[in-house]
Short mmCIF file of C-alpha atoms and ligand atoms in Angstrom, two decimals:
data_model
loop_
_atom_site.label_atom_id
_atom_site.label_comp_id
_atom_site.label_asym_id
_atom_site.label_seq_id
_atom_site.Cartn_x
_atom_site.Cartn_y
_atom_site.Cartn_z
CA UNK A 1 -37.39 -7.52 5.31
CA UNK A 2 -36.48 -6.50 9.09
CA UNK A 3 -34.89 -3.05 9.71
CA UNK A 4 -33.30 -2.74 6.26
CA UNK A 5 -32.22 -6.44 6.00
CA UNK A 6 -33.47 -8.92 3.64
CA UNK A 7 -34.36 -12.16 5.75
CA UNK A 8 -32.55 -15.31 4.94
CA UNK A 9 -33.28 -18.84 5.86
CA UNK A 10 -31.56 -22.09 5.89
CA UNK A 11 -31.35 -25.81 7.74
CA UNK A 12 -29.62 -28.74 7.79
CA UNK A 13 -30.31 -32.18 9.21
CA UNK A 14 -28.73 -33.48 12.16
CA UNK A 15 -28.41 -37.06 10.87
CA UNK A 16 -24.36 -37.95 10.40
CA UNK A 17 -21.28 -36.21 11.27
CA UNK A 18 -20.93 -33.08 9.42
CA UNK A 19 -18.34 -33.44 6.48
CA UNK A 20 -15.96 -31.00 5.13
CA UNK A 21 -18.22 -31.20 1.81
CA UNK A 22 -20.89 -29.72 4.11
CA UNK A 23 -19.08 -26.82 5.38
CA UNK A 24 -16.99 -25.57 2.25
CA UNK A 25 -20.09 -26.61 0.36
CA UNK A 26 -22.80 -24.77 2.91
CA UNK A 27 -21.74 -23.40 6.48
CA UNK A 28 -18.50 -21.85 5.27
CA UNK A 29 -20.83 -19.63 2.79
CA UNK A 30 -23.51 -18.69 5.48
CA UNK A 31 -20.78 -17.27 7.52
CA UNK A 32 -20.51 -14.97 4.96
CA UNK A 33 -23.86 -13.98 4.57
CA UNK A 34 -24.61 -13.33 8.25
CA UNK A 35 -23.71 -9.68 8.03
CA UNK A 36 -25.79 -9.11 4.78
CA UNK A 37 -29.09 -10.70 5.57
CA UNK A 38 -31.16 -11.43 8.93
CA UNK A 39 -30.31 -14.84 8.80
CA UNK A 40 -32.61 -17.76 10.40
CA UNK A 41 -30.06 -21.11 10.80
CA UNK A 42 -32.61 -24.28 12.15
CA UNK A 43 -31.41 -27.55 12.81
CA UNK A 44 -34.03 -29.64 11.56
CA UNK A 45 -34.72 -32.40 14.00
CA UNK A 46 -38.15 -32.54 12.45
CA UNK A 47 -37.29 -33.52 8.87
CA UNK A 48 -34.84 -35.85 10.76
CA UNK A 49 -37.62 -38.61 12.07
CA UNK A 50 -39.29 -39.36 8.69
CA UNK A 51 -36.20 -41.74 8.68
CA UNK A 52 -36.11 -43.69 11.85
CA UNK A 53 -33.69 -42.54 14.17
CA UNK A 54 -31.58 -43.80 17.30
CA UNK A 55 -33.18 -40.78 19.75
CA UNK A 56 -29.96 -40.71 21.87
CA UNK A 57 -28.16 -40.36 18.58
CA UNK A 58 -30.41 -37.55 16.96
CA UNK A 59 -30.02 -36.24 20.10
CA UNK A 60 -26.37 -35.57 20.62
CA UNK A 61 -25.83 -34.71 17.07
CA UNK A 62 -28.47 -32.21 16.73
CA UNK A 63 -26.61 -30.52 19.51
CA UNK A 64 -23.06 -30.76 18.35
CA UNK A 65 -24.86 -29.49 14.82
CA UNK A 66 -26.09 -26.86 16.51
CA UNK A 67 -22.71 -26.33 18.38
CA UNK A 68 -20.77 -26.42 15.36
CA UNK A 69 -23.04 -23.76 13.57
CA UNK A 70 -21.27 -21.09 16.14
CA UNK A 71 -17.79 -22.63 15.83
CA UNK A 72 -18.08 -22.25 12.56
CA UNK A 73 -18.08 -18.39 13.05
CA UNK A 74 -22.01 -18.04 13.47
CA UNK A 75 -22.81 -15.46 15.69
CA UNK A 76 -25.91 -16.39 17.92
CA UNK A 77 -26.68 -12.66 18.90
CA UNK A 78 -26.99 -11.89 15.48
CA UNK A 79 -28.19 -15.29 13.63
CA UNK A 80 -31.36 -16.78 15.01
CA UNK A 81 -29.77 -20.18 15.57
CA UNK A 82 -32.41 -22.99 16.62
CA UNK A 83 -34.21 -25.86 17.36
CA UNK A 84 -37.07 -26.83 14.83
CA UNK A 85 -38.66 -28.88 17.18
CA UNK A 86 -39.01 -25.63 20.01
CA UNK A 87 -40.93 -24.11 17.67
CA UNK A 88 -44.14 -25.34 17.25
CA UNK A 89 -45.28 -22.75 14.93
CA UNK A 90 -43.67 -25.23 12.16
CA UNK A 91 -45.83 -28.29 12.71
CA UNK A 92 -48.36 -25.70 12.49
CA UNK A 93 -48.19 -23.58 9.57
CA UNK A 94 -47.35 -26.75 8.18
CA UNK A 95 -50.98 -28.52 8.81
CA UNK A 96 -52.31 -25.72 7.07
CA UNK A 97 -49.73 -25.81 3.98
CA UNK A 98 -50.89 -29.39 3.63
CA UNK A 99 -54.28 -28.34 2.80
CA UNK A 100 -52.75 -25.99 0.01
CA UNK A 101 -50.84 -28.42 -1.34
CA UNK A 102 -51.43 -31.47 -3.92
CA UNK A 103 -50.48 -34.89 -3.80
CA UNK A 104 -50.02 -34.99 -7.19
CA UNK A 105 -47.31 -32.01 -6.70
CA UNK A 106 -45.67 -34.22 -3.87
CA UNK A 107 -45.77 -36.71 -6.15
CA UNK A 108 -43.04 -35.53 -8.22
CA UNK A 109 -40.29 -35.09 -5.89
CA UNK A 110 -37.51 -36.97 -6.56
CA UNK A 111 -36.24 -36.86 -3.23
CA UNK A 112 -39.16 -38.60 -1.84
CA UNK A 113 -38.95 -40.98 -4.64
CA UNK A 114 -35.18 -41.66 -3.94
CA UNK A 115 -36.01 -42.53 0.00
CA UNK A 116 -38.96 -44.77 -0.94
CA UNK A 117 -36.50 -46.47 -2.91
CA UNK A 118 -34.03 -46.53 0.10
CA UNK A 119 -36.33 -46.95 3.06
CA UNK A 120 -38.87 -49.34 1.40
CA UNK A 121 -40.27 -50.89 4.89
CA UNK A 122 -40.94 -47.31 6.36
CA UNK A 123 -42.90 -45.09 3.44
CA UNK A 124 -44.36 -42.75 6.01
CA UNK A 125 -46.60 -39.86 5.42
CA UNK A 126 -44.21 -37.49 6.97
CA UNK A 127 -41.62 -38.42 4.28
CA UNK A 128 -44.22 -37.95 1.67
CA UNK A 129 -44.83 -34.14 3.08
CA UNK A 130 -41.52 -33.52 4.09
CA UNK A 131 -41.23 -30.29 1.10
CA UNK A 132 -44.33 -29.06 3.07
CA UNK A 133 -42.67 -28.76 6.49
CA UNK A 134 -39.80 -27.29 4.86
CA UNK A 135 -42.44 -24.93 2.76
CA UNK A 136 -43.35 -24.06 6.47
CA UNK A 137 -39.57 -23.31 7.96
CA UNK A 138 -39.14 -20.88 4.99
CA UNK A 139 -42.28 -19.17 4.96
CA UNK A 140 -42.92 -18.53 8.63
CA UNK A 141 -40.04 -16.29 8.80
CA UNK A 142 -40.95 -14.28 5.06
CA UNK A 143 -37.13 -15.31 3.85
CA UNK A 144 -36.67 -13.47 0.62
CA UNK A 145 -33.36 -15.91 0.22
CA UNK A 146 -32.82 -19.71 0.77
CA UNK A 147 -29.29 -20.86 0.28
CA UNK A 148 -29.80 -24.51 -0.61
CA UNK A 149 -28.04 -27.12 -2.82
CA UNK A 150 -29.11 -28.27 -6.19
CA UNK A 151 -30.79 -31.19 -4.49
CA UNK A 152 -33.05 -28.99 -2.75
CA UNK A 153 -33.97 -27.25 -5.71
CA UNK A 154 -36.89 -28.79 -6.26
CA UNK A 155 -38.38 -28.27 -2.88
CA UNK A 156 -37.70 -24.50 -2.61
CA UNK A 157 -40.43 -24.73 -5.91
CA UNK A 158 -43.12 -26.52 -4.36
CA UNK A 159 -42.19 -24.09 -2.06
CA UNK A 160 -43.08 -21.15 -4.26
CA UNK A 161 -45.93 -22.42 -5.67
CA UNK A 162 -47.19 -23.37 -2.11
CA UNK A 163 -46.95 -19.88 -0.99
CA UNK A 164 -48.14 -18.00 -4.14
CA UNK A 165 -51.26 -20.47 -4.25
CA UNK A 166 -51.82 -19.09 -1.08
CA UNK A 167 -51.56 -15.47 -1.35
CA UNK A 168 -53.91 -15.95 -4.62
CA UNK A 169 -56.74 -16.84 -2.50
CA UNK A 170 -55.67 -14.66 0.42
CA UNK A 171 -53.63 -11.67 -0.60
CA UNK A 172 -49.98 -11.02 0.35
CA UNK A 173 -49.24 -12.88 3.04
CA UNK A 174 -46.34 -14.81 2.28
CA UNK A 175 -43.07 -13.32 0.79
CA UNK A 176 -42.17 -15.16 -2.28
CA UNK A 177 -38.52 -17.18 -1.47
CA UNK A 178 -35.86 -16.91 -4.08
CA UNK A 179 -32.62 -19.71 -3.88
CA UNK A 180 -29.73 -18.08 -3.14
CA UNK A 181 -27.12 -19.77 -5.50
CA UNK A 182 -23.83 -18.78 -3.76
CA UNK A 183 -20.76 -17.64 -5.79
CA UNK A 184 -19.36 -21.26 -7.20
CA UNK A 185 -20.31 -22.74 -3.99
CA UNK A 186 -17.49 -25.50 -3.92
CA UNK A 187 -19.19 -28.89 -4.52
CA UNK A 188 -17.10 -31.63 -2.56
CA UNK A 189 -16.84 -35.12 -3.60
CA UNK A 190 -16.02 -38.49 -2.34
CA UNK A 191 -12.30 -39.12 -1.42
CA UNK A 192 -13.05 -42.43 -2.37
CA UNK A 193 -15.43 -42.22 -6.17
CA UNK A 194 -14.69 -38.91 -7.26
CA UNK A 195 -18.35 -39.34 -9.22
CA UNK A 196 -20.21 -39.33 -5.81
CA UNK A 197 -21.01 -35.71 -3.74
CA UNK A 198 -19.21 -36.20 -0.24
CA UNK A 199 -21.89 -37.33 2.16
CA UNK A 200 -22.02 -37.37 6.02
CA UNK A 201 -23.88 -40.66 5.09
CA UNK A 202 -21.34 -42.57 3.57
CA UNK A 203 -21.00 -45.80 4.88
CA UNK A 204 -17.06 -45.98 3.89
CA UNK A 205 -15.31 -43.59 6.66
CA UNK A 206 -12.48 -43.02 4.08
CA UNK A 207 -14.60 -41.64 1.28
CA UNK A 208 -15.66 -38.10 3.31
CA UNK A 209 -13.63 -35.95 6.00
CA UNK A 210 -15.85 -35.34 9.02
CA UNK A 211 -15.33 -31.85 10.56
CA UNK A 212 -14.66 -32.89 13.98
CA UNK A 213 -11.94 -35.49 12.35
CA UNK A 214 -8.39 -35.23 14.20
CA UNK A 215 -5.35 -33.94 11.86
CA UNK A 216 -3.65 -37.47 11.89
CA UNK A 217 -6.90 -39.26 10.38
CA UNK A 218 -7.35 -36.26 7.94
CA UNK A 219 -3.81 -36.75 6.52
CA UNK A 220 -4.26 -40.21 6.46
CA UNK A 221 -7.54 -40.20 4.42
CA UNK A 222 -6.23 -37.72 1.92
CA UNK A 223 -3.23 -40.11 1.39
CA UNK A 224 -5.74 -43.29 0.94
CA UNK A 225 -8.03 -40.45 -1.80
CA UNK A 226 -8.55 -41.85 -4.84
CA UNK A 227 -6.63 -40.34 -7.99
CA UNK A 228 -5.28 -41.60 -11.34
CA UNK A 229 -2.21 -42.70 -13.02
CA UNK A 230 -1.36 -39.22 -15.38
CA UNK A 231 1.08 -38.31 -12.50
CA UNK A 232 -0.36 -35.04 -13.02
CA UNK A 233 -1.75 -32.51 -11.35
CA UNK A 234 -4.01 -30.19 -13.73
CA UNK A 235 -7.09 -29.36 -13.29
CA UNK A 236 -9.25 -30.57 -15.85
CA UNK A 237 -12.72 -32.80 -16.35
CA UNK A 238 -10.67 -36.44 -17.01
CA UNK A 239 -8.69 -36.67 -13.76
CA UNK A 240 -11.69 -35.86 -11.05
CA UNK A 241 -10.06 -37.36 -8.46
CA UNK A 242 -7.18 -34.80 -8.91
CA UNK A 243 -10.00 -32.03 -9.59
CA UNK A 244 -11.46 -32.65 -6.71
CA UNK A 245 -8.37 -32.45 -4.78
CA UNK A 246 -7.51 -29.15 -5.93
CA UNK A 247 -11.54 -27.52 -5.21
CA UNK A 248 -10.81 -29.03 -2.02
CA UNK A 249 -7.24 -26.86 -1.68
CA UNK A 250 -8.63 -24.03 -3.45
CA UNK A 251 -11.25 -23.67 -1.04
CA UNK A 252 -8.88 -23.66 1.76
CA UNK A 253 -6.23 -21.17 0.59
CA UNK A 254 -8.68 -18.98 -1.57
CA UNK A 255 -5.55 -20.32 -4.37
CA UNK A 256 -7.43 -20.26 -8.13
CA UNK A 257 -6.97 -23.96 -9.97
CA UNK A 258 -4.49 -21.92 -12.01
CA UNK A 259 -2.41 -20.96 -9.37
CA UNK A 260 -2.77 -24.09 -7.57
CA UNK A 261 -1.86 -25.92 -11.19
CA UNK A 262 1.24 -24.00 -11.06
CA UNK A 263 2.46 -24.32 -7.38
CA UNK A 264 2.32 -28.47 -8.12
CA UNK A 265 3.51 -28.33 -11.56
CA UNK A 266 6.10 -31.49 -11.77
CA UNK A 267 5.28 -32.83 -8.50
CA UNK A 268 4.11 -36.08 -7.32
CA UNK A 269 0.74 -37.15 -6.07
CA UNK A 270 2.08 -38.15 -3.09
CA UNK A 271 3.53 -34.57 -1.93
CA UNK A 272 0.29 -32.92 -3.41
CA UNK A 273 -2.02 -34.84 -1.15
CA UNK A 274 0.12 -33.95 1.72
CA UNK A 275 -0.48 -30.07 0.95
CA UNK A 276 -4.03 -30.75 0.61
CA UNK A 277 -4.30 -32.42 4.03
CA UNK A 278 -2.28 -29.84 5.36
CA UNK A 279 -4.38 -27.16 4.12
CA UNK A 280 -7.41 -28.60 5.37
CA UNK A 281 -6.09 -29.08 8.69
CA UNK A 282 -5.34 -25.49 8.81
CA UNK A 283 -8.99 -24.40 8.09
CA UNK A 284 -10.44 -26.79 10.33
CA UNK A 285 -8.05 -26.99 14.12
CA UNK A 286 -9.14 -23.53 14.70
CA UNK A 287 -12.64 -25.04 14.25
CA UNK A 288 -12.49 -27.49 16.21
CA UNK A 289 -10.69 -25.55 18.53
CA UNK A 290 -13.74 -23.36 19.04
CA UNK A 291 -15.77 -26.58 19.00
CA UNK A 292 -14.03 -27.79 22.21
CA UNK A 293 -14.43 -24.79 24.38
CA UNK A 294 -17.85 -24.10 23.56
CA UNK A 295 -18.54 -27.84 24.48
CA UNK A 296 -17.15 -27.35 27.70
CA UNK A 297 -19.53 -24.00 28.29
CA UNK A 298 -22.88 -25.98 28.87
CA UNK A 299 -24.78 -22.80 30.59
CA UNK A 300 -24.23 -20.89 27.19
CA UNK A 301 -24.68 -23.37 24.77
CA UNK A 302 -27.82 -23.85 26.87
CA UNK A 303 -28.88 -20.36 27.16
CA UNK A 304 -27.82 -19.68 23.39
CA UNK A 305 -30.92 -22.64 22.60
CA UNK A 306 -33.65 -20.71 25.01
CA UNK A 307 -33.09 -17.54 23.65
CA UNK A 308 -32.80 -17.94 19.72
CA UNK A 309 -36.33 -20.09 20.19
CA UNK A 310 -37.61 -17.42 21.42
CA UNK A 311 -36.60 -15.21 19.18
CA UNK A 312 -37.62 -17.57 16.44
CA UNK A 313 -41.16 -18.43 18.18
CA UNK A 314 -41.92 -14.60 17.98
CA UNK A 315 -41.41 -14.22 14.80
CA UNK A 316 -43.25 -17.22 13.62
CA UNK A 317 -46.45 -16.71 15.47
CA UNK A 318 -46.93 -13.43 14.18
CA UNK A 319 -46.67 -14.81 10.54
CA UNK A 320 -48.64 -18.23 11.68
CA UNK A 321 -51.53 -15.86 13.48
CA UNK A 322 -52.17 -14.32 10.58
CA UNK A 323 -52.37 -17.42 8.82
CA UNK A 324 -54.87 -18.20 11.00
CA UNK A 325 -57.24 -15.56 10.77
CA UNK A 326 -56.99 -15.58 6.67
CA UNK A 327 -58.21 -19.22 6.78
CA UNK A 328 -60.73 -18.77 9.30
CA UNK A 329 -59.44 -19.78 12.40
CA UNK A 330 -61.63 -18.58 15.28
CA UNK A 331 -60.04 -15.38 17.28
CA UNK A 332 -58.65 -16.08 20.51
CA UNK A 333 -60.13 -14.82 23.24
CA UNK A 334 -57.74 -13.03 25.61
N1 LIG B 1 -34.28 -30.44 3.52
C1 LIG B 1 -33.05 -29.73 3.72
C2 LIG B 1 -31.88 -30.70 3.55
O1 LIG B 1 -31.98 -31.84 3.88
C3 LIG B 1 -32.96 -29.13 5.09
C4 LIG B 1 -34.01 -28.08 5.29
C5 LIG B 1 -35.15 -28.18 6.01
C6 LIG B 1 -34.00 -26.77 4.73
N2 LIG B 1 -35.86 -27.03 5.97
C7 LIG B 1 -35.18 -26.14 5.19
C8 LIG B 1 -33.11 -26.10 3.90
C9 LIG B 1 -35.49 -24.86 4.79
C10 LIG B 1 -33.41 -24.78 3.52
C11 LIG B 1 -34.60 -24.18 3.96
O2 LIG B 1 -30.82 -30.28 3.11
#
């Protein structure tokens, strides 16, 4: 807790344009917890490098991430939005989380088995102990809630046990982390396999909508979505092409399937991915609108970095000092 608050932390990686399955999905719903909780928003440069990365490319897009957090209708006075990397309190609590935590338990992750799988020629330690530096963002800052998707799940529990494995030994120095499981957080898929989650890694452009995509290509990629041959539109499990189309409208307009059902009842495919387009437009040219201008205003983007690290340091030493002194860490002198 701060002030009255519960604290809430979250992050997202910085590797591949965000997609509109990100924000409906994720930003769209922090926005609306800013005012409820203390929130902490990192980008996560650090989790980024267990894959290799380009580091002009990591780079640019951790910024526009960054960037895009505020567009997105993140307030930076009142959200500590940040840098990973500028606070080295992370790689540290995080040395000392690795000595609390098993490799059998790391083990187990499926994510790590998934990119061992993927990235076969680069099975680096870091990827192995990735849930570890992510134990670390969320504990530094005692977050009581941790929006995170179902695939993150499992890491929010090592996370628990991490901490509470701790405070056995040490007493109560960590706050226990709950998930925050938003209110049917829309789950985006593919344009292209309605089976497949909407992913900023896609290799096929056509298959996700990138936020920062103009209104012409959005149309266009919403005409090319993939569908079925019922001709139409209800919402239901055997047409999730069409299903996904109408989460994606529903989440625009704040229309019900029902509703939506019943505005496109006897029309065609064609016309209803044209009001799906449309409606997605509308949510995201004011974005992107706010996107441009901030761009342009390098001296606050700038100063917006310096001072939410700060911020964020502060907070983190005072958790990682007393870290320090529970394990045995000589005092400092001052
Ligand atoms: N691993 C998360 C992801 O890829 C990102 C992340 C890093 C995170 N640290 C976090 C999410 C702490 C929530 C809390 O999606």
């Amino acid at each position: 807790m701060i002030g009255d608050k519960k604290v809430l932390f979250s992050g997202m990686q910085a590797t591949g344009n965000l997609t509109l399955g990100n924000y409906l999905g994720a930003l769209k719903n922090w926005v609306a917890l800013s005012d409820e909780y203390e929130c902490y928003y990192s980008v996560v440069d650090m989790h980024s490098i267990t894959v290799r990365q380009d580091p002009a490319t990591l780079r640019r897009r951790a910024r526009t991430l960054l960037t895009l957090y505020i567009a997105a209708g993140l307030d930076p006075e009142k959200n500590c939005i940040y840098y990973q990397s500028h606070v080295s309190c992370h790689a540290e609590l995080m040395w000392i989380l690795n000595c609390f935590t098993y490799m059998g338990e790391l083990n187990r992750m499926t994510q790590f088995k998934d990119k061992a799988a993927k990235h076969a020629d680069n099975i680096n330690a870091g990827l192995f102990t990735y849930p570890v530096l992510m134990a670390a963002d969320i504990l530094l800052y005692q977050a009581d809630v941790v929006p995170v998707g179902i695939d993150q799940m499992q890491h929010l529990e090592i996370t628990r046990d991490i901490a509470q494995r701790f405070n056995n030994l040490y007493g109560e120095v960590f706050t226990i982390p709950e998930a925050y499981i938003g209110k049917a957080g829309a789950k985006i898929m593919s344009l292209q396999d309605p089976s497949k989650k909407m992913s900023k890694s896609d290799e096929n452009p056509n298959a996700s909508i990138y936020l920062l995509d103009d209104p012409d290509t959005i149309i266009r990629k919403f005409k090319r979505a993939v569908t079925d041959s019922e001709n139409q539109i209800l919402y239901r499990e055997e047409q999730p092409g069409i299903r996904n189309l109408l989460d994606i409208y529903c989440a625009c307009t704040g229309k019900t399937p029902k509703e939506a059902e019943r505005e496109f009842d006897g029309k065609g495919y064609g016309e209803f991915k044209l009001a799906v387009g449309e409606a997605v437009v509308g949510v995201l040219k004011p974005l992107q609108e706010r996107m441009a201008a901030l761009e342009k205003d390098k001296a606050y983007i700038d100063q917006v970095i310096k001072d939410n690290a700060q911020r964020a340091a502060y907070t983190a030493n005072k958790t990682l000092r007393k870290v320090q002194k529970k394990v045995g860490f000589p005092e400092r002198v001052r």
